[in-house]
């Protein structure tokens, strides 16, 4: 359970083939031709996602999605400028060259230029979307000069004056490694604002910013405002001022268009959603953070609308101080069938609690399941595009979450695209030894993966209770790993329970075998592909998975429950006894629950340190080598579908959903039609 973004988990990346999400009722989905991968470059693959069931929506909801998707497009330039003030002039210069250059496009330097532009589009700027390090162009400055000189001057942005003046500004930023080296610096001991290339502050030191917002935070009452969320903090004539992002303020040209389309959306929405959208419009028009709170409160209470959306200044990961939010949008609609699955689980929460292998005194007398909503993305924008989360949990303001709750969603068609695009990439053949395991994973891997997530989220975290006098923070830095382990173990234990078949959640207990084989192999081995050689495991979920897997290996050693098999110098993890493994999971759950309920810090620390942190360097090197040989890109992002209104006599009579041909085409199209900001914004 996590606020904000739920990013792609390790299990997903390194075992993406384990999840392919056909519907539970039809494990072998109809084989239709759909090209999931539209482009690959560098460490990235660009995918399409499929907007399942869009055609079945009524016209009113299709139209609502269309208007909201237009609003999502209009804010695209904002995230570029937020990420770094030079991103827009650089992107526009690169695009002008890309479109206008009539010379040799077979030159290797041209290929490097094209790759650089693709990376800039992917990251919404010149810094890597994940590591935040600046890209180093693979072409020379001289080559770039030649390209620019060959394109007519009027194609370039003129915000700095002549093309020479433009070049004088952007070339050091592009080519000098010491200029703007990192977008978000997290290294302690230096001024985080002065050393980060993000554009949330202008001429302000970290100390000044912290003092400024520290003073404002003291004013907060019981319904605090998210101070700093929607502005750039700047120093003007020696004084600190906030340049507020609103209509009439900073980013106004883009926000005016966003508002224009939101008004259209409000015009076709029902009463409930109209009020929500109008609150958001009011926030954009006034910049008033109290209006933002009002919008969030209305939004989080709407759990019935089929179509839903995120649109606004939302996540604060891009600000090293965590005040300022990047602009993003996600338009989506509920997947009723998949949501039904989480409701069945939730409705039976008490049964699961009563039959849990934990000690009776640590069981909840009255347990309430959480029913997470499953959605399909219809459109991605701003900071959610092209790289996007697989789930979201909003709003972020703690007091609103406490008073009004939060919405937690998993984005089914995005995970589907990840999984489908990984099929046949050789991962299973390389890392899973037995054909019967591979077959089971191919047949049931998707369903198993979905069930695991559902049980973990809807029941696992919410089960169990603390002993009297224990308040829950006794486990300190080991608390979150042990909490994830508790939810995972709950899920793994029940996955193989006959109750799952009885409730119609799985067709067969074989589903659990698929999950067990992939979970253990991932936890003991394949997830190491994402750890740098020589390093320990740091990431919480990865520590949890290794801890569970290695602990189970240890506990079952005498009976050879899990075996490390060596074939021709390659190591494989094999589960020999699924029934015994299930009872081991039960035993481990009982112990982890005891540790949490009693706040037993020392036992918790021992488990995590013994099983979750250290890496076998020989096995690690082997995994990296085998993974590398498969040539799988570690990051993925998406192109959007294309929505086209069908008009009759000036009226929209239908919206058609199509899929674009290419990544470059979509980016150039967006840049030519939805680019509203100047290259310099203050
Ligand atoms: Zn969790």
XYZ file of C-alpha atoms and ligand atoms in Angstrom:
683
model
C 0.000 0.000 0.000
C 1.602 3.151 -1.135
C 0.531 6.673 -1.742
C 0.824 8.247 -5.118
C 2.346 6.250 -7.901
C 2.558 2.522 -7.879
C 5.460 1.953 -10.172
C 6.350 -1.185 -11.962
C 7.532 -3.658 -9.365
C 10.587 -5.808 -9.665
C 8.544 -8.957 -9.998
C 6.917 -7.468 -12.984
C 10.036 -6.432 -14.800
C 12.103 -9.522 -14.223
C 9.255 -11.947 -14.545
C 7.015 -9.968 -16.815
C 6.168 -13.122 -18.709
C 4.440 -14.395 -15.621
C 1.613 -12.028 -16.181
C -0.307 -11.901 -19.361
C -3.766 -11.024 -18.169
C -6.298 -12.758 -20.298
C -9.644 -12.894 -18.512
C -9.798 -15.476 -15.687
C -12.589 -17.339 -17.434
C -10.663 -17.748 -20.634
C -7.072 -18.544 -19.834
C -6.232 -18.914 -23.476
C -7.477 -15.670 -24.919
C -8.362 -15.489 -28.551
C -5.209 -14.912 -30.521
C -5.759 -11.615 -32.227
C -3.096 -9.755 -34.084
C -2.063 -6.745 -32.064
C 1.451 -5.330 -32.265
C 2.310 -4.380 -28.727
C 5.796 -3.020 -29.360
C 5.996 0.065 -31.589
C 9.612 1.079 -31.013
C 12.768 0.187 -29.091
C 15.836 2.309 -28.460
C 18.518 2.483 -25.802
C 17.115 0.944 -22.582
C 13.501 1.541 -23.576
C 10.676 -0.184 -25.391
C 7.612 1.777 -26.426
C 4.341 -0.146 -26.318
C 0.739 0.343 -27.259
C -1.967 -0.360 -24.727
C -5.308 -1.655 -25.723
C -8.428 0.203 -24.643
C -10.499 -2.896 -24.078
C -14.249 -2.383 -24.209
C -14.128 1.282 -25.232
C -16.589 0.490 -28.001
C -19.073 -0.812 -25.457
C -19.277 2.494 -23.579
C -22.291 4.721 -24.180
C -21.728 7.816 -26.332
C -21.866 10.187 -23.356
C -18.943 8.387 -21.677
C -16.970 8.105 -24.884
C -17.375 11.842 -25.386
C -16.335 12.537 -21.810
C -13.186 10.475 -22.357
C -12.498 12.341 -25.591
C -12.724 15.777 -23.952
C -10.648 14.685 -20.972
C -8.013 13.257 -23.325
C -7.785 16.614 -25.111
C -7.308 18.296 -21.728
C -4.558 15.757 -20.997
C -2.751 16.687 -24.210
C -2.833 20.428 -23.636
C -0.644 20.301 -20.543
C 2.171 18.367 -22.229
C 4.596 21.299 -22.434
C 4.253 22.005 -18.709
C 6.103 18.871 -17.616
C 8.949 19.625 -20.027
C 9.439 23.063 -18.497
C 9.050 21.757 -14.952
C 11.732 19.122 -15.515
C 14.290 21.677 -16.713
C 13.967 25.217 -18.070
C 15.951 24.310 -21.216
C 13.835 21.314 -22.204
C 11.360 23.157 -24.418
C 13.915 25.088 -26.515
C 16.025 21.926 -26.858
C 13.075 19.744 -27.841
C 11.891 22.290 -30.391
C 15.354 22.706 -31.873
C 15.769 18.933 -32.196
C 12.335 18.603 -33.776
C 13.015 21.414 -36.247
C 16.159 19.586 -37.340
C 14.446 16.198 -37.415
C 11.697 17.452 -39.699
C 13.733 19.885 -41.778
C 17.086 18.201 -42.396
C 17.445 17.119 -45.997
C 20.952 15.654 -45.838
C 22.186 12.093 -45.339
C 19.993 10.175 -42.949
C 22.134 7.038 -43.159
C 25.044 8.645 -41.312
C 25.708 6.891 -37.955
C 25.677 10.337 -36.335
C 22.142 10.840 -37.622
C 21.129 7.581 -35.936
C 22.650 8.912 -32.702
C 20.793 12.201 -33.156
C 17.507 10.383 -33.689
C 18.085 8.200 -30.632
C 18.804 11.286 -28.526
C 15.554 12.931 -29.634
C 13.597 9.746 -28.895
C 15.092 9.677 -25.421
C 14.244 13.349 -24.840
C 10.636 12.657 -25.824
C 10.502 9.610 -23.601
C 11.837 11.445 -20.549
C 9.964 14.721 -21.195
C 13.367 16.325 -21.230
C 17.104 15.801 -21.316
C 17.359 13.743 -18.110
C 16.609 10.030 -17.770
C 13.053 9.525 -16.521
C 14.125 7.037 -13.840
C 17.730 7.775 -12.835
C 17.349 11.532 -13.582
C 20.913 11.673 -14.991
C 21.470 13.855 -18.050
C 21.685 12.120 -21.424
C 25.001 12.337 -23.214
C 24.472 12.888 -26.967
C 26.114 10.230 -29.141
C 26.836 12.790 -31.895
C 29.375 15.604 -31.948
C 28.830 19.308 -31.442
C 30.203 19.920 -34.929
C 27.685 17.537 -36.408
C 24.909 19.296 -34.499
C 26.149 22.674 -35.820
C 26.023 21.294 -39.349
C 22.455 20.003 -38.854
C 21.224 23.304 -37.446
C 22.925 25.337 -40.174
C 21.188 23.286 -42.856
C 17.662 24.109 -41.645
C 15.989 27.501 -42.341
C 16.258 29.897 -39.386
C 12.539 30.511 -39.083
C 11.956 26.885 -38.029
C 13.698 27.396 -34.681
C 12.343 28.952 -31.474
C 13.070 32.672 -31.254
C 12.589 33.236 -27.541
C 16.307 33.889 -27.102
C 16.710 36.003 -30.249
C 18.745 34.688 -33.180
C 19.664 31.043 -33.787
C 23.214 31.900 -32.640
C 21.849 33.123 -29.335
C 19.671 30.013 -29.023
C 22.702 27.808 -29.643
C 24.739 29.721 -27.079
C 22.086 28.818 -24.495
C 21.289 25.197 -25.322
C 24.604 23.768 -26.525
C 26.401 23.852 -23.160
C 23.301 22.296 -21.581
C 23.286 19.492 -24.139
C 27.006 18.805 -24.461
C 28.819 19.944 -21.301
C 28.544 17.122 -18.729
C 29.014 19.574 -15.857
C 25.958 21.691 -16.784
C 22.653 20.452 -15.303
C 24.091 16.943 -14.712
C 21.132 15.633 -12.729
C 17.457 16.553 -12.597
C 16.770 15.657 -8.951
C 19.776 15.479 -6.667
C 19.169 13.474 -3.484
C 22.734 13.369 -2.194
C 22.897 14.869 1.274
C 25.423 17.517 2.224
C 24.947 19.942 -0.677
C 22.246 22.462 -1.577
C 19.700 20.199 -3.252
C 18.100 23.029 -5.222
C 21.328 24.511 -6.541
C 22.543 21.057 -7.632
C 19.304 19.882 -9.286
C 18.324 20.823 -12.844
C 14.586 20.751 -12.160
C 12.805 24.072 -12.676
C 10.664 24.310 -9.550
C 12.841 27.034 -8.044
C 14.466 30.047 -9.659
C 17.519 31.480 -7.915
C 16.446 30.160 -4.512
C 18.626 28.256 -2.041
C 17.452 25.168 -0.198
C 17.640 27.006 3.110
C 15.500 29.873 1.795
C 12.885 27.507 0.384
C 12.705 25.426 3.550
C 12.349 28.531 5.687
C 9.661 29.920 3.364
C 7.518 26.780 3.469
C 8.346 26.083 7.094
C 6.714 29.406 8.014
C 3.639 28.588 5.939
C 3.322 25.096 7.445
C 3.035 26.641 10.916
C -0.197 28.281 9.789
C -1.782 24.952 8.928
C -4.985 24.103 10.743
C -6.940 20.881 10.661
C -7.474 21.158 6.905
C -4.010 22.180 5.729
C -3.255 23.448 2.252
C -0.553 21.780 0.155
C 1.673 24.850 0.251
C 3.992 25.230 -2.712
C 2.287 22.509 -4.754
C 1.297 24.669 -7.739
C 3.986 27.282 -8.103
C 7.593 28.010 -8.877
C 9.381 29.689 -5.989
C 11.546 32.509 -7.334
C 13.657 35.352 -6.079
C 12.698 38.696 -7.567
C 14.490 41.870 -6.415
C 15.788 40.006 -3.394
C 12.341 38.834 -2.309
C 10.855 35.353 -2.506
C 7.740 35.147 -4.655
C 5.617 32.260 -5.830
C 4.879 32.203 -9.554
C 1.568 30.406 -9.380
C 0.605 27.988 -12.157
C -2.876 29.155 -13.066
C -4.849 30.893 -15.759
C -3.318 34.371 -15.840
C -0.174 33.113 -14.083
C 2.768 30.942 -15.052
C 1.910 28.289 -17.693
C -1.290 30.188 -18.484
C -1.318 29.501 -22.264
C -1.383 25.737 -21.642
C -3.731 25.866 -18.656
C -6.243 27.982 -20.590
C -6.492 25.142 -23.120
C -6.758 22.540 -20.374
C -9.630 24.533 -18.881
C -11.279 24.902 -22.299
C -11.487 21.114 -22.683
C -12.457 20.554 -19.056
C -15.402 22.895 -19.618
C -16.416 20.773 -22.585
C -16.098 17.683 -20.379
C -18.218 19.273 -17.647
C -20.825 19.958 -20.317
C -21.355 16.241 -21.009
C -20.758 14.913 -17.490
C -23.552 13.919 -15.112
C -24.308 16.166 -12.093
C -21.841 14.442 -9.787
C -18.893 14.641 -12.158
C -19.841 18.097 -13.348
C -19.352 19.400 -9.828
C -15.977 17.650 -9.585
C -14.718 18.977 -12.912
C -15.943 22.469 -12.111
C -14.026 22.427 -8.825
C -10.889 21.566 -10.777
C -11.574 24.355 -13.276
C -11.976 26.770 -10.386
C -8.616 25.643 -9.007
C -6.931 26.251 -12.381
C -8.593 29.648 -12.699
C -7.714 30.872 -9.204
C -4.648 28.859 -8.211
C -6.293 28.674 -4.789
C -5.133 25.567 -2.910
C -8.342 25.518 -0.876
C -10.102 24.883 -4.181
C -7.648 22.073 -4.815
C -8.662 20.491 -1.509
C -12.321 20.903 -2.388
C -11.713 19.212 -5.733
C -9.872 16.287 -4.107
C -12.569 15.760 -1.504
C -15.263 15.633 -4.175
C -13.123 13.445 -6.400
C -12.222 10.847 -3.786
C -15.847 10.427 -2.762
C -16.934 9.591 -6.280
C -16.567 5.832 -6.353
C -19.458 5.151 -8.696
C -18.657 6.900 -11.968
C -17.424 4.585 -14.707
C -15.155 7.171 -16.278
C -12.603 8.766 -13.972
C -9.537 10.931 -14.356
C -6.447 12.451 -12.812
C -5.624 15.917 -14.119
C -3.394 18.360 -12.332
C -0.302 19.061 -10.261
C -0.140 15.755 -8.473
C 3.121 14.007 -7.584
C 6.085 15.656 -5.887
C 8.900 13.215 -6.717
C 10.487 15.719 -9.114
C 11.145 18.293 -6.384
C 14.069 17.347 -4.128
C 12.221 19.061 -1.272
C 8.880 17.419 -2.099
C 6.670 20.549 -2.251
C 6.073 21.066 -5.957
C 4.009 18.774 -8.092
C 4.520 17.770 -11.701
C 1.582 18.109 -14.051
C 0.011 14.838 -15.139
C -3.159 13.312 -16.442
C -4.667 9.856 -16.647
C -8.084 9.274 -18.173
C -9.589 5.877 -17.407
C -12.708 3.815 -16.976
C -13.595 0.934 -14.704
C -13.106 -2.685 -15.729
C -16.287 -4.104 -14.214
C -15.355 -7.731 -14.628
C -11.984 -7.416 -12.944
C -13.425 -5.194 -10.225
C -15.914 -7.957 -9.459
C -12.954 -10.213 -8.605
C -11.700 -7.809 -5.945
C -15.224 -7.461 -4.567
C -15.590 -11.225 -4.112
C -12.340 -11.291 -2.173
C -13.356 -8.312 -0.114
C -16.798 -9.724 0.698
C -15.190 -12.867 2.103
C -12.571 -11.053 4.151
C -13.833 -12.451 7.467
C -13.593 -16.060 6.290
C -9.974 -15.557 5.271
C -9.163 -13.914 8.592
C -10.815 -16.661 10.628
C -8.950 -19.419 8.772
C -5.560 -17.741 8.759
C -2.665 -19.791 10.246
C -1.761 -16.988 12.661
C -2.350 -17.183 16.427
C -5.989 -16.594 17.396
C -5.154 -13.678 19.658
C -3.656 -11.807 16.682
C -6.692 -12.276 14.425
C -9.070 -9.393 13.858
C -12.521 -10.054 15.281
C -14.037 -7.834 12.644
C -12.121 -7.414 9.441
C -13.059 -5.182 6.538
C -11.597 -5.905 3.131
C -10.590 -3.103 0.822
C -12.031 -3.389 -2.642
C -9.524 -1.964 -5.032
C -10.891 -0.759 -8.315
C -9.469 -2.157 -11.528
C -9.373 0.310 -14.399
C -8.304 0.528 -17.998
C -6.297 3.526 -19.086
C -7.891 5.461 -21.936
C -5.325 8.238 -22.157
C -1.997 9.235 -20.602
C -0.683 12.783 -20.344
C 2.012 14.954 -18.784
C 4.178 13.123 -16.275
C 2.210 9.873 -16.911
C 3.313 9.752 -20.527
C 5.035 7.902 -22.130
C 6.310 6.205 -18.965
C 3.366 5.447 -16.726
C 2.592 3.836 -13.363
C 0.681 0.524 -13.185
C -1.440 1.809 -10.347
C -2.263 4.932 -8.425
C -3.383 5.701 -4.917
C -4.659 9.259 -4.480
C -5.120 11.910 -3.185
C -1.776 12.545 -1.511
C -2.879 14.885 1.282
C -2.821 12.828 4.488
C -5.694 14.627 6.172
C -8.004 14.050 3.185
C -7.056 10.365 3.158
C -7.875 10.109 6.838
C -11.165 11.997 6.666
C -12.465 10.936 3.266
C -10.418 7.899 2.232
C -8.401 7.325 -0.899
C -8.837 5.685 -4.253
C -6.542 2.817 -5.061
C -6.572 1.547 -8.602
C -4.621 -0.911 -10.672
C -4.408 -0.231 -14.370
C -5.203 -3.521 -16.013
C -4.524 -2.746 -19.675
C -1.130 -1.254 -18.869
C 0.010 -4.394 -17.043
C -1.496 -6.416 -19.869
C 0.656 -4.542 -22.383
C 3.792 -5.099 -20.311
C 3.054 -8.800 -20.089
C 1.985 -9.361 -23.690
C 4.989 -7.488 -25.035
C 7.314 -9.700 -23.005
C 5.936 -12.956 -24.326
C 8.424 -14.895 -26.352
C 11.370 -12.808 -25.179
C 13.086 -16.018 -24.023
C 12.878 -15.282 -20.307
C 10.948 -18.423 -19.321
C 13.152 -20.717 -21.372
C 16.275 -19.177 -19.884
C 15.307 -19.224 -16.228
C 12.632 -21.883 -15.668
C 14.029 -25.402 -15.925
C 11.051 -27.777 -16.014
C 8.692 -27.756 -18.987
C 5.677 -28.382 -16.707
C 6.468 -25.198 -14.774
C 6.833 -23.201 -17.968
C 3.522 -24.544 -19.273
C 1.710 -23.725 -16.062
C 3.160 -20.227 -16.042
C 2.168 -19.688 -19.646
C -1.365 -20.875 -18.964
C -2.009 -19.438 -15.506
C 0.754 -16.901 -14.887
C -1.406 -13.893 -15.583
C -4.255 -14.977 -13.416
C -1.859 -16.033 -10.654
C -0.162 -12.679 -10.731
C -3.467 -10.798 -10.600
C -4.747 -12.952 -7.743
C -1.531 -12.430 -5.834
C -1.848 -8.659 -6.115
C -5.538 -8.726 -5.210
C -5.053 -10.892 -2.106
C -2.050 -8.838 -1.039
C -3.842 -5.488 -1.420
C -7.438 -6.349 -0.502
C -6.740 -8.637 2.457
C -3.071 -9.087 3.348
C -2.274 -5.618 4.629
C -5.561 -5.323 6.488
C -5.436 -8.629 8.369
C -4.217 -9.273 11.893
C -4.055 -7.094 14.985
C -1.482 -5.800 17.430
C -1.060 -6.976 21.021
C -2.235 -4.476 23.650
C 0.397 -1.798 24.246
C 2.095 -2.260 20.880
C 1.661 0.753 18.628
C 3.124 -0.469 15.345
C 6.331 1.531 14.923
C 8.530 -0.804 17.014
C 10.030 -2.481 13.947
C 11.505 0.819 12.742
C 13.476 0.567 9.480
C 12.537 -3.112 9.143
C 8.827 -2.374 9.461
C 8.025 -1.849 5.802
C 9.879 -4.953 4.564
C 8.161 -7.109 7.186
C 4.801 -5.539 6.361
C 5.199 -6.364 2.669
C 6.279 -9.883 3.659
C 3.174 -10.279 5.804
C 0.885 -9.273 2.928
C 2.770 -11.467 0.448
C 2.730 -14.501 2.754
C -0.984 -14.083 3.398
C -1.505 -14.061 -0.338
C 0.822 -16.976 -1.089
C -0.766 -19.086 1.629
C -4.317 -18.555 0.392
C -3.467 -18.835 -3.273
C -3.408 -22.629 -2.868
C -6.533 -22.828 -0.703
C -9.519 -24.825 -2.067
C -11.647 -21.803 -1.086
C -10.212 -19.956 -4.083
C -11.757 -22.492 -6.455
C -14.980 -22.567 -4.443
C -15.361 -18.788 -4.778
C -14.777 -19.066 -8.508
C -11.664 -16.922 -8.335
C -9.445 -19.544 -9.944
C -10.379 -22.517 -12.111
C -7.803 -24.858 -10.601
C -5.257 -25.101 -7.762
C -2.622 -25.399 -10.496
C -2.739 -21.589 -10.541
C -0.953 -21.584 -7.183
C 1.803 -23.824 -8.533
C 2.446 -21.311 -11.304
C 2.672 -18.530 -8.728
C 4.909 -20.491 -6.341
C 7.380 -21.482 -9.050
C 7.691 -17.958 -10.404
C 7.730 -16.233 -7.024
C 10.528 -18.374 -5.598
C 12.624 -18.223 -8.754
C 12.235 -14.454 -8.876
C 12.939 -13.963 -5.189
C 15.999 -16.201 -5.064
C 17.440 -15.302 -8.389
C 16.029 -13.384 -11.316
C 15.141 -10.144 -9.558
C 18.883 -9.625 -9.094
C 18.942 -8.484 -12.710
C 18.006 -5.020 -11.456
C 20.710 -4.768 -8.833
C 24.149 -3.445 -9.741
C 26.913 -6.013 -9.298
C 28.581 -5.717 -5.907
C 25.613 -4.011 -4.245
C 23.220 -5.273 -1.611
C 19.450 -5.258 -2.076
C 17.986 -1.917 -0.979
C 14.484 -1.783 -2.432
C 11.763 -2.782 0.039
C 9.772 -5.136 -2.173
C 12.917 -6.833 -3.425
C 14.166 -7.393 0.118
C 10.799 -8.849 1.022
C 10.781 -11.272 -1.904
C 14.301 -12.486 -1.319
C 13.625 -12.840 2.396
C 10.556 -14.995 1.851
C 12.214 -17.141 -0.818
C 15.519 -17.762 0.971
C 13.812 -18.335 4.289
C 11.496 -20.910 2.711
C 14.519 -22.532 1.055
C 16.220 -22.772 4.438
C 13.184 -24.093 6.307
C 12.518 -26.730 3.654
C 16.124 -27.786 3.162
C 15.819 -31.107 5.014
C 12.882 -32.168 2.817
C 14.395 -30.668 -0.322
C 11.246 -28.526 -0.807
C 13.136 -26.005 -2.933
C 16.232 -27.004 -4.863
C 18.960 -25.109 -6.663
C 19.751 -27.194 -9.733
C 22.841 -26.707 -11.839
C 22.724 -27.593 -15.526
C 25.755 -26.853 -17.684
C 26.887 -24.060 -15.398
C 23.430 -22.449 -15.259
C 21.553 -22.314 -11.978
C 17.797 -22.933 -11.795
C 15.427 -22.744 -8.857
C 12.998 -25.668 -8.694
C 10.093 -26.228 -6.290
C 9.920 -29.975 -5.560
C 7.017 -30.037 -3.131
C 4.242 -27.470 -3.543
C 2.164 -28.735 -0.595
C 5.047 -28.506 1.827
C 5.907 -25.067 0.478
C 2.388 -23.927 1.252
C 2.658 -25.079 4.855
C 6.007 -23.316 5.116
C 4.334 -20.112 3.938
C 1.728 -20.639 6.682
C 4.433 -21.101 9.324
C 6.271 -17.999 8.129
C 3.081 -15.928 8.116
C 2.414 -16.986 11.700
C 5.887 -15.849 12.733
C 5.859 -12.550 10.810
C 2.439 -11.757 12.278
C 3.783 -12.520 15.755
C 6.748 -10.209 15.140
C 4.437 -7.406 14.065
C 1.802 -7.985 16.754
C 4.423 -8.045 19.513
C 6.683 -5.407 17.978
C 9.618 -7.848 18.201
C 12.314 -5.658 16.653
C 15.193 -8.094 17.186
C 13.470 -11.084 15.588
C 12.369 -8.881 12.677
C 15.828 -7.457 12.136
C 17.360 -10.923 12.215
C 15.035 -12.198 9.502
C 15.521 -9.256 7.173
C 19.294 -9.100 7.625
C 19.764 -12.861 7.354
C 17.642 -13.459 4.265
C 16.680 -10.182 2.595
C 19.756 -8.030 2.123
C 22.920 -9.885 1.114
C 23.462 -11.166 -2.386
C 25.460 -14.205 -3.542
C 27.970 -12.472 -5.869
C 28.552 -15.503 -8.095
C 24.865 -16.134 -8.688
C 24.297 -12.404 -9.155
C 26.937 -12.178 -11.898
C 25.447 -15.228 -13.587
C 21.937 -13.735 -13.572
C 23.170 -10.454 -15.024
C 25.013 -12.257 -17.781
C 22.081 -14.465 -18.752
C 19.634 -11.574 -18.550
C 21.911 -9.360 -20.627
C 22.185 -12.006 -23.320
C 18.405 -11.936 -23.772
C 18.556 -8.230 -24.648
C 15.413 -7.284 -22.725
C 14.881 -3.522 -22.265
C 14.410 -2.744 -18.578
C 12.053 0.238 -19.136
C 8.835 0.602 -21.056
C 6.467 3.398 -21.951
C 3.448 3.904 -24.148
C 1.951 5.671 -27.085
C -1.664 6.748 -26.699
C -4.591 5.597 -28.764
C -6.132 8.135 -31.129
C -9.723 9.229 -30.522
C -11.583 10.615 -33.489
C -15.040 12.153 -33.177
C -17.522 11.098 -35.836
C -19.613 14.151 -36.697
C -23.095 14.390 -38.144
C -24.678 17.809 -38.655
C -22.284 19.445 -36.197
C -22.984 16.847 -33.514
C -20.693 14.117 -32.198
C -22.444 10.821 -32.941
C -19.576 8.506 -32.056
C -15.928 8.463 -30.980
C -13.637 6.042 -32.738
C -10.662 4.593 -30.932
C -7.675 3.773 -33.130
C -4.074 2.860 -32.552
C -1.236 4.989 -33.905
C 1.384 3.726 -36.279
C 4.463 4.980 -34.521
C 6.160 6.667 -31.629
C 7.933 9.357 -33.666
C 4.734 10.210 -35.520
C 2.791 10.629 -32.290
C 5.440 12.820 -30.702
C 5.730 15.086 -33.743
C 1.966 15.286 -33.964
C 1.621 16.317 -30.312
C 4.417 18.865 -30.656
C 2.826 20.455 -33.685
C -0.756 20.542 -32.402
C -0.575 20.805 -28.609
C 2.432 22.975 -27.873
C 1.154 26.136 -26.232
C 3.950 27.417 -24.029
C 6.742 29.741 -25.073
C 10.268 28.342 -24.800
C 10.987 30.603 -21.846
C 8.475 30.628 -18.976
C 8.498 32.862 -15.929
Zn 1.969 -4.010 -0.148
